[in-house]
Amino acid sequence: MRLPSRRLGLAIGAGILIALPAAFLLNRPSADRQYVAVTFTAADGSPLDWNRLRRRPIRPPVATPTPATPAPRAAPAPAPPPPRPTPPPPAPGSTQQALINQDRAQNGLPPLAWSACLANVAIQNAQRMAAQGYISHTNGPTLDLACGLGNNAGENVGYTSAGINDAQLNTMFMNSPGHRANILNPAYHYVGTAWAVGPNGYAYIAVEFS
């Protein structure tokens, strides 16, 4: 008696499909024993050598590593702007000094250089006048000579009732013969000036020459 066969599919190697009809051996008396023919065919219908097929190792699929994707490079940070150069400190001096040198230039005289020593004498005299409430000369020229800048010294003092005003005081000095003579004295080479405001709001100025 021939039993119908069932096909089982197995994947061997790379793309070979084995159609395997199952064979059944019937345990009946020897007289009735029958065999079922077993055939092995490839997917294209060609016969296969079973013994060779049994000896052929089944190679597991080889996994192909996926190349790692390099991480995108971050854009370089922009370079910080260079620091701005620090501006040089302003040259010592005063607005009154600039006006005096302007007057001297108009009369063909060289400018007067700023003297910190003369400026300290001017500060003392300006503060003294602001405290007393009126202008006066004391020992200004004597202190000017002590600065050691020359053998000549002079002093201009003045005030305004409306606070500090360099242009107004310079005009007043140039309109006064004695004060003008100090400003245009060719024997002077240095100057120092200072303002001080009194409790009454009046501004007092001292200008020291040497």
PDB file of C-alpha atoms in Angstrom, residues 50 94 104 128 137 158 182 197:
ATOM      1  CA  TRP A  50      21.831  12.516  -0.125  1.00  0.00           C
ATOM      2  CA  SER A  94      42.446 121.727  32.935  1.00  0.00           C
ATOM      3  CA  ARG A 104      49.545 132.571  24.410  1.00  0.00           C
ATOM      4  CA  ARG A 128      40.794 128.654  51.272  1.00  0.00           C
ATOM      5  CA  HIS A 137      46.310 136.496  47.767  1.00  0.00           C
ATOM      6  CA  GLY A 158      38.909 135.078  40.682  1.00  0.00           C
ATOM      7  CA  ASN A 182      50.667 136.776  34.024  1.00  0.00           C
ATOM      8  CA  VAL A 197      32.790 125.914  45.232  1.00  0.00           C
TER       9      VAL A 197
END
